[in-house]
Short mmCIF file of C-alpha atoms in Angstrom, two decimals:
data_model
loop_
_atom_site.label_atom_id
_atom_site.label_comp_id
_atom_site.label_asym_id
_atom_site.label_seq_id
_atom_site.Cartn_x
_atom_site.Cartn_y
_atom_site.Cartn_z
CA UNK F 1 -13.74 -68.04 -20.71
CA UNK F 2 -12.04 -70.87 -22.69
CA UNK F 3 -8.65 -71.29 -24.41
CA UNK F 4 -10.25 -69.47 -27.49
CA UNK F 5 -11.38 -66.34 -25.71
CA UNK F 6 -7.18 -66.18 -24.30
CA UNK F 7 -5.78 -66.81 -27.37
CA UNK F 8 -8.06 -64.12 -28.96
CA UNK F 9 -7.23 -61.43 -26.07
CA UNK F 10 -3.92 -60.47 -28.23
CA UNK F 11 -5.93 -60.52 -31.89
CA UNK F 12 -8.09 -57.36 -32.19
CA UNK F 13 -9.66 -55.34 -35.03
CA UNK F 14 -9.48 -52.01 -33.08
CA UNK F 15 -8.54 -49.50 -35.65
CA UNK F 16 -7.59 -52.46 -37.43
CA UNK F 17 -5.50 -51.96 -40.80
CA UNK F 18 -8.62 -51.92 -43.46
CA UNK F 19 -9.12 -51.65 -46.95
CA UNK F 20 -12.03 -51.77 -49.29
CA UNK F 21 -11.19 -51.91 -53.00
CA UNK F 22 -14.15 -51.93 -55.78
CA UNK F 23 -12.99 -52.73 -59.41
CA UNK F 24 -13.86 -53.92 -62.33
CA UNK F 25 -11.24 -56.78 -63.55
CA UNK F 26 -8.25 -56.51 -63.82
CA UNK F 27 -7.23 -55.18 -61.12
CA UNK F 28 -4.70 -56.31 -58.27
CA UNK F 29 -3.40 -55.09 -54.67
CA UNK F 30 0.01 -55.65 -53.31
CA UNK F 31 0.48 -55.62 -49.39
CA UNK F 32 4.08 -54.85 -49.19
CA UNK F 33 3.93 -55.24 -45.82
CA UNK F 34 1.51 -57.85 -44.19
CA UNK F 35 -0.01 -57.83 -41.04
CA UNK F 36 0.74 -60.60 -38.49
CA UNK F 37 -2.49 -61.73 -39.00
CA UNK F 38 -4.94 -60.47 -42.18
CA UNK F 39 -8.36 -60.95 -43.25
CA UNK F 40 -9.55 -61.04 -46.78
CA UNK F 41 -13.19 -61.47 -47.76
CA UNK F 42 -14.04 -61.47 -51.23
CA UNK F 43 -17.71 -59.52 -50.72
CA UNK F 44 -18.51 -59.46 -54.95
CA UNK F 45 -16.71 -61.51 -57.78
CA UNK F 46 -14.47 -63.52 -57.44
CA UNK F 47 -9.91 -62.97 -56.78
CA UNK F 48 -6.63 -65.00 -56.68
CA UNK F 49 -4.30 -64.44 -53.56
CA UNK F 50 -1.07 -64.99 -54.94
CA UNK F 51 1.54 -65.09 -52.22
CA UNK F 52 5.56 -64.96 -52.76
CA UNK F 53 5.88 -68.22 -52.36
CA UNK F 54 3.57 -71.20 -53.43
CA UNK F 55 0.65 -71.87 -55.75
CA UNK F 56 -2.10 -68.94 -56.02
CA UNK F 57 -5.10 -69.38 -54.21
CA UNK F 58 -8.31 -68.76 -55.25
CA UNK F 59 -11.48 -66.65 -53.62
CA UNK F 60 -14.99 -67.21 -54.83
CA UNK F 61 -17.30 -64.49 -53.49
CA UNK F 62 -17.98 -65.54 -50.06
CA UNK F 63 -14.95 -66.81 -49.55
CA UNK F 64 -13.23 -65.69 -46.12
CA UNK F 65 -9.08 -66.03 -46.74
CA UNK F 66 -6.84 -65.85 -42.92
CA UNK F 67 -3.36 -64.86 -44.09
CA UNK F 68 -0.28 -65.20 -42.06
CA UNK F 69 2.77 -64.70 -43.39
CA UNK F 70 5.87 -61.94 -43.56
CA UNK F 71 6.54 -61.86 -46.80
CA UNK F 72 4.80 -59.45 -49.35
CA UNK F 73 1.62 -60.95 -51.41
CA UNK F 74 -1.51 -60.15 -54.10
CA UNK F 75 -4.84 -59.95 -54.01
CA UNK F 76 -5.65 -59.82 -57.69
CA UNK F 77 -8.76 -60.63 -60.32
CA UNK F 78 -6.02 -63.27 -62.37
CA UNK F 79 -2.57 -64.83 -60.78
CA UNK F 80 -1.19 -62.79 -63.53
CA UNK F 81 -2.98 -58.78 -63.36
CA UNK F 82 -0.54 -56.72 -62.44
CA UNK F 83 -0.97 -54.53 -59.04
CA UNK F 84 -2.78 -51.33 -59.42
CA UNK F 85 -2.44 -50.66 -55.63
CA UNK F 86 0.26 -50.84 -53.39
CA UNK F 87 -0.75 -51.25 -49.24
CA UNK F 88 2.09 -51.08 -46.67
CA UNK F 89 1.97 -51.67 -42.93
CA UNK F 90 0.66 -48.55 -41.58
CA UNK F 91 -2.53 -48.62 -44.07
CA UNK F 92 -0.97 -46.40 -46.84
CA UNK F 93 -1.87 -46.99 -49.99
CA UNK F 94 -0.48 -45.86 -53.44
CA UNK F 95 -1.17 -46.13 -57.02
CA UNK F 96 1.34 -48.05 -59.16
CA UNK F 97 1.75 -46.64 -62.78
CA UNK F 98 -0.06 -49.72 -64.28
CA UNK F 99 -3.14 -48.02 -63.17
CA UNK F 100 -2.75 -45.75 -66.16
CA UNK F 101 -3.27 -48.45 -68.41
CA UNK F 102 -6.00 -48.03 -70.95
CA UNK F 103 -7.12 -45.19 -69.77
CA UNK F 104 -8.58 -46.22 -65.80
CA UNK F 105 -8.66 -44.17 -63.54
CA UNK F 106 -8.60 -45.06 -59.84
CA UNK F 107 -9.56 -42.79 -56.46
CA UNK F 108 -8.18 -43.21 -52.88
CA UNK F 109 -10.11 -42.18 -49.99
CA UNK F 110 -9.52 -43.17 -46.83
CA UNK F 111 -9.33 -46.79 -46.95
CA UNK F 112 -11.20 -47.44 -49.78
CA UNK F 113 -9.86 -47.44 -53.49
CA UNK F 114 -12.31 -47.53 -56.01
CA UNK F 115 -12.46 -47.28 -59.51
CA UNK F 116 -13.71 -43.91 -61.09
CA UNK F 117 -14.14 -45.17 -64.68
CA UNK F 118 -17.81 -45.14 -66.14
CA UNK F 119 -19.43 -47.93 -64.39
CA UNK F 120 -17.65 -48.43 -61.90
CA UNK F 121 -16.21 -51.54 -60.19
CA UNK F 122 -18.21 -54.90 -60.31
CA UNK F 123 -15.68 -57.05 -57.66
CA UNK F 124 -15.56 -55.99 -54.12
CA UNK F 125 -12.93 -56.59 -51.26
CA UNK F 126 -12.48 -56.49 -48.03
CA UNK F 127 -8.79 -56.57 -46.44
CA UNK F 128 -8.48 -56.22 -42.56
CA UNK F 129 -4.52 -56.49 -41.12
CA UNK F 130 -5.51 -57.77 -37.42
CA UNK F 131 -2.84 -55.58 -34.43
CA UNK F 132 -1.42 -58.65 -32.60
CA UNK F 133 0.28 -58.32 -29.41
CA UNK F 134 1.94 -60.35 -26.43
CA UNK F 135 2.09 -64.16 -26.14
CA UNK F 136 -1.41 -65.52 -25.49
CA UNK F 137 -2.04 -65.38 -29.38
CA UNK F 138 1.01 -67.82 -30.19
CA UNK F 139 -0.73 -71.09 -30.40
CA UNK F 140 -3.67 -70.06 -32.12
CA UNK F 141 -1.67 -67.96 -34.93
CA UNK F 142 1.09 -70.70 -35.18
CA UNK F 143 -1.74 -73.31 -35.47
CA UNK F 144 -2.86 -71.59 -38.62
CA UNK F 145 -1.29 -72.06 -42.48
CA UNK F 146 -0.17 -69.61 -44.49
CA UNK F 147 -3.34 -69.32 -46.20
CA UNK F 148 -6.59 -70.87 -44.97
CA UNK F 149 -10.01 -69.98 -47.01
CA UNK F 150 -13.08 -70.91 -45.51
CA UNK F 151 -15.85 -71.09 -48.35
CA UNK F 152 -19.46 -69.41 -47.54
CA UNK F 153 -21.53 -71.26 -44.59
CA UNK F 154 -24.42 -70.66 -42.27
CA UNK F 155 -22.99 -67.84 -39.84
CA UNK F 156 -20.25 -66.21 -41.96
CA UNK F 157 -22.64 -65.07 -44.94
CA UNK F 158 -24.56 -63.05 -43.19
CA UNK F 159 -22.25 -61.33 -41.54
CA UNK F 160 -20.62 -60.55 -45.25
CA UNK F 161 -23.72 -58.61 -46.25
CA UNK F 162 -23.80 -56.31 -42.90
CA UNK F 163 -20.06 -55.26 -43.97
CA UNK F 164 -21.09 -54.96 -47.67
CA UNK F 165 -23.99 -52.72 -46.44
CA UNK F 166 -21.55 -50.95 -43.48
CA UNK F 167 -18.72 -50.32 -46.70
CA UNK F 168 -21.18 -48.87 -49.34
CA UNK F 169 -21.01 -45.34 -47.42
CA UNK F 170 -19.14 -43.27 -45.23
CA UNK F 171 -21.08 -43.10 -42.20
CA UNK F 172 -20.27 -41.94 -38.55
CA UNK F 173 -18.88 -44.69 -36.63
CA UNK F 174 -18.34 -46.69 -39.43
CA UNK F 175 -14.58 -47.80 -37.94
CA UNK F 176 -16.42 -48.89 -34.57
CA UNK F 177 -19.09 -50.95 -36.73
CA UNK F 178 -16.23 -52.74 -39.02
CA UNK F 179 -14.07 -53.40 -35.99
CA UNK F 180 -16.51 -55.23 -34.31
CA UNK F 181 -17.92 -56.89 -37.26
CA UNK F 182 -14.40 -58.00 -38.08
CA UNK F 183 -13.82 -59.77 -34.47
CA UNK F 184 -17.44 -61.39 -34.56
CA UNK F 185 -16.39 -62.25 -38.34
CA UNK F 186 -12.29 -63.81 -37.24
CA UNK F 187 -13.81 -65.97 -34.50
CA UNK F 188 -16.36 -67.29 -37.32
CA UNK F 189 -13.76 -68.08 -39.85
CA UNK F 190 -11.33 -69.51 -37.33
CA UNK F 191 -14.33 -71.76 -36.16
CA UNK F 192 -14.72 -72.94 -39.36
CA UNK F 193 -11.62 -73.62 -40.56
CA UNK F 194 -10.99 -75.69 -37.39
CA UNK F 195 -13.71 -77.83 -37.31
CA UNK F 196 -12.24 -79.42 -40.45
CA UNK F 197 -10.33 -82.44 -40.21
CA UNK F 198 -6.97 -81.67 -42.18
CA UNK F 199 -6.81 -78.84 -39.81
CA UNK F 200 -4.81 -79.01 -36.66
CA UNK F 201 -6.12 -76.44 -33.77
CA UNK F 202 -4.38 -75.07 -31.05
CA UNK F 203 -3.69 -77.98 -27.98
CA UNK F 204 -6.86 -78.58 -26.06
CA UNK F 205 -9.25 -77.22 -29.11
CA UNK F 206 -11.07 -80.41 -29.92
CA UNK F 207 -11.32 -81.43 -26.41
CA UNK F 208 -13.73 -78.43 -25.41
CA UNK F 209 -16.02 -80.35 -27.12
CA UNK F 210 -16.47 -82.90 -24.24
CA UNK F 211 -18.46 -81.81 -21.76
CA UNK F 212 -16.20 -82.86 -18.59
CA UNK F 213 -13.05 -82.46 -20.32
CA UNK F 214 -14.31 -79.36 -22.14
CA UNK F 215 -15.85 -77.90 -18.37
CA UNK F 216 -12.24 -78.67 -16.87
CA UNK F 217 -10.54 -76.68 -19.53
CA UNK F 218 -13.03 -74.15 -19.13
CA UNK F 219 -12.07 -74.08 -15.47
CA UNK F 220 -8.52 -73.64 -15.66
CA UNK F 221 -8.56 -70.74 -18.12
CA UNK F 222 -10.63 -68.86 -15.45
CA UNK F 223 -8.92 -69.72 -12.76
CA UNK F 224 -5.56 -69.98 -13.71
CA UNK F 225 -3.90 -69.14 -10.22
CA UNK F 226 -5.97 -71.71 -8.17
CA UNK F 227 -4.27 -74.56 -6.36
CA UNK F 228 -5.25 -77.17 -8.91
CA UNK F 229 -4.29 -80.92 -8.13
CA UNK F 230 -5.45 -83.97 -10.10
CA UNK F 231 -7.94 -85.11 -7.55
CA UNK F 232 -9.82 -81.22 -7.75
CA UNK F 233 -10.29 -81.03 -11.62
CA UNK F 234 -11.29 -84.63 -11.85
CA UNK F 235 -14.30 -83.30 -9.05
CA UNK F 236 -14.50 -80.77 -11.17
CA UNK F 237 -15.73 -83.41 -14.14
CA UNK F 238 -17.25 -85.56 -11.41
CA UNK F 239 -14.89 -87.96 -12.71
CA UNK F 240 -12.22 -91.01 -10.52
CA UNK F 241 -9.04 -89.53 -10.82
CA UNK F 242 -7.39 -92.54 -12.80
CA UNK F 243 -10.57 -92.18 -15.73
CA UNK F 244 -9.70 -88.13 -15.64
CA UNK F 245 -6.67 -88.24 -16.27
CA UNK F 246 -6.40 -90.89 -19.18
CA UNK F 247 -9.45 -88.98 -21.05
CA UNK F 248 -7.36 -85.38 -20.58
CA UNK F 249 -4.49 -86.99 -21.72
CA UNK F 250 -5.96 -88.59 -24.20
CA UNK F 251 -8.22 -85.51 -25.88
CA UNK F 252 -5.76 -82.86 -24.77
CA UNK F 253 -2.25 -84.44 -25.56
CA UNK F 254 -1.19 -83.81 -22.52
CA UNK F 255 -1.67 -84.53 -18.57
CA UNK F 256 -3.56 -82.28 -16.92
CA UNK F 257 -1.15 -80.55 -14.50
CA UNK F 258 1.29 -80.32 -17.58
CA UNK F 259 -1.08 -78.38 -19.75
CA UNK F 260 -1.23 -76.49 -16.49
CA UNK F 261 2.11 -75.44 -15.72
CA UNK F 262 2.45 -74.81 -19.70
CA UNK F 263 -0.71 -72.58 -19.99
CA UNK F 264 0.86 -70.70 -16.88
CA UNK F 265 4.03 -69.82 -18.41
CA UNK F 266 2.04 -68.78 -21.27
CA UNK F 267 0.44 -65.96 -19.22
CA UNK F 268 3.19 -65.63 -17.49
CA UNK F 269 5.79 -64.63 -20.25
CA UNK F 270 2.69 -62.58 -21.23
CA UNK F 271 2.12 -60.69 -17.94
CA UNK F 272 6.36 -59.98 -17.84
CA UNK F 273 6.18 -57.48 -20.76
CA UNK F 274 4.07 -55.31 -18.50
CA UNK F 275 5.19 -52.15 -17.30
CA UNK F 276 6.18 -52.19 -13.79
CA UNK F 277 6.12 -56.30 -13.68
CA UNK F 278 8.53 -58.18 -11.80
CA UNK F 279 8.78 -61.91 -11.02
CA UNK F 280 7.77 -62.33 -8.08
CA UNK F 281 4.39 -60.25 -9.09
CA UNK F 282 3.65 -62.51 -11.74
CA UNK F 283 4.55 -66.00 -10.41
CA UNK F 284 2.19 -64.89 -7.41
CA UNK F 285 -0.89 -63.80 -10.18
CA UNK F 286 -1.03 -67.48 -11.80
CA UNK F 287 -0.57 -69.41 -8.39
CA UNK F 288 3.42 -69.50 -7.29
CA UNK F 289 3.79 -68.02 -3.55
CA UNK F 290 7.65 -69.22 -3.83
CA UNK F 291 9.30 -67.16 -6.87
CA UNK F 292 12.31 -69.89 -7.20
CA UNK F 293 10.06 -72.59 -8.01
CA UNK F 294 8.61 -70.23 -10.78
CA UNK F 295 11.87 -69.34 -12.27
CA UNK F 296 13.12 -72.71 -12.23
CA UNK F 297 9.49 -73.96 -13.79
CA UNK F 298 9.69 -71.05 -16.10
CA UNK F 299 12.74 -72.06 -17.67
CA UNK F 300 12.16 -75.67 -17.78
CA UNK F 301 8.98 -75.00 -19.94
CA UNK F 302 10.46 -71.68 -22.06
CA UNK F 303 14.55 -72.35 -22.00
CA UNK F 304 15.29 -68.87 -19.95
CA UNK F 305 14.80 -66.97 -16.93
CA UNK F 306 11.82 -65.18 -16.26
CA UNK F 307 14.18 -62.11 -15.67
CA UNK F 308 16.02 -62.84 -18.93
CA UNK F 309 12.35 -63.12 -20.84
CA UNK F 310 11.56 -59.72 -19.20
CA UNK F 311 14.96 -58.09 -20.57
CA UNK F 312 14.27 -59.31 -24.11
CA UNK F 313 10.24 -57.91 -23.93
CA UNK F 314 12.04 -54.42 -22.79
CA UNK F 315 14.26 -54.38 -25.65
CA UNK F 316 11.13 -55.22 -28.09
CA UNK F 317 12.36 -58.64 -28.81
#
């Protein structure tokens, strides 16, 4: 378990929002509605995301787009086809009355549209709205642009051609297959786009890299709860405590018990939105026997009361 696998825990494709659209150009979708986290990959062709605000974007086949943002967008052959398809929230989709024009005709089933004119539809893509939930996921989706393409590499392409195979046909289980493919296929992309160096990942990213700092990291994310002091995780990494310390600090951003207490609240603010939690339940499951000394480190690290946070969760804030 690392920071990665929390972060994920709130990011799933389970009976994700999905679309497959086959056209010939031009053609466009509009998602009136965006997930909190979507997933475009441009299987055949080649497409323009053109979002509500900014330049367009463009998708060479192969290409692997992470969107994240509110506000409505297109996924079009040309910045300036007009949408044939219009994709809300909860997967709907509906034809616009440009799909009339000269003489197309386009078919909805299930989550595919497709065109029906005599031969058929030479561009192919794929569209997955991620469900995101709780407040592990925060870093990682906040460390992410608006839109981030990641361009075909060893690892992603092949695991484009299984869904291109898995989205030819209906087949039994098919929502089971794409789900999965679609997690194996987000932790790919989100690799990818963070090894590059104009990204910026999530605190604590780059440093799993190093094999004592990485290990300690490693550590804390499994054991969350345990009495950790300076002088332990710097055993951990077999390590002075002085020479610990300045490399965490120095590949983390932080000191260690700092990132600590911080990834604790994390969980914690998490772990309050739970049916049935109280405080003193959850500052004793990440490593707080005294429930004052949580509350008072809760709201020095979020600005409010773990009772307070609770309330607002409840209320579906």
């Amino acid at each position: 378990m690392d920071l990665l696998d929390d972060y994920l825990t709130g990011v799933r494709a389970h009976g994700a929002v999905f679309c497959n659209a086959v056209s010939s150009p031009p053609w466009g979708l509009r998602f009136t509605e965006p997930a909190s986290l979507t997933l475009s990959a441009m299987l055949r062709g080649t497409a323009w995301l053109v979002p509500s605000e900014g330049d367009p974007v463009r998708m060479r086949q192969g290409d692997v787009a992470l969107v994240r943002t509110a506000q409505p967008y297109t996924v079009a052959d040309h910045p300036g086809s007009l949408p044939h398809v219009l994709v809300d929230g909860q997967d709907r989709c509906a034809l616009t009355g440009a799909q009339a024009d000269s003489g197309r005709h386009w078919r909805l089933a299930g989550r595919t549209v497709d065109e029906t004119t005599a031969g058929g539809g030479s561009d192919l893509l794929i569209t997955a709205g991620y469900r995101v939930g709780g407040e592990l996921c925060g870093p990682l989706l906040d460390s992410l642009p608006a839109i981030a393409v990641v361009r075909p590499e060893e690892g992603v392409s092949p695991l484009l051609d299984l869904i291109a195979a898995e989205v030819e046909h209906d087949q039994p289980g098919q929502q089971v297959v794409l789900d999965r493919f679609l997690d194996l296929l987000l932790v790919r992309v989100l690799r990818s786009w963070f090894a590059r160096p104009d990204s910026t990942p999530p605190t604590g990213y780059r440093a799993l890299g190093d094999p004592e700092i990485g290990h300690v990291l490693r550590r804390l994310h499994e054991e969350p709860a345990r009495p950790w002091t300076v002088a332990s995780l710097a055993d951990e990494a077999s390590m002075s405590r002085t020479a610990f310390a300045r490399r965490f600090s120095a590949l983390v951003g932080r000191p260690p018990l700092a990132y600590l207490t911080e990834w604790r609240m994390r969980l914690a603010a998490d772990r309050l939105g739970a049916p049935g939690a109280t405080v003193t339940s959850v500052a004793r499951s990440i490593g707080y026997t005294d429930a004052f000394a949580f509350s008072a480190a809760f709201k020095r690290v979020r600005g409010i009361t773990p009772s307070a946070h609770r309330d607002r969760r409840a209320r579906g804030f």
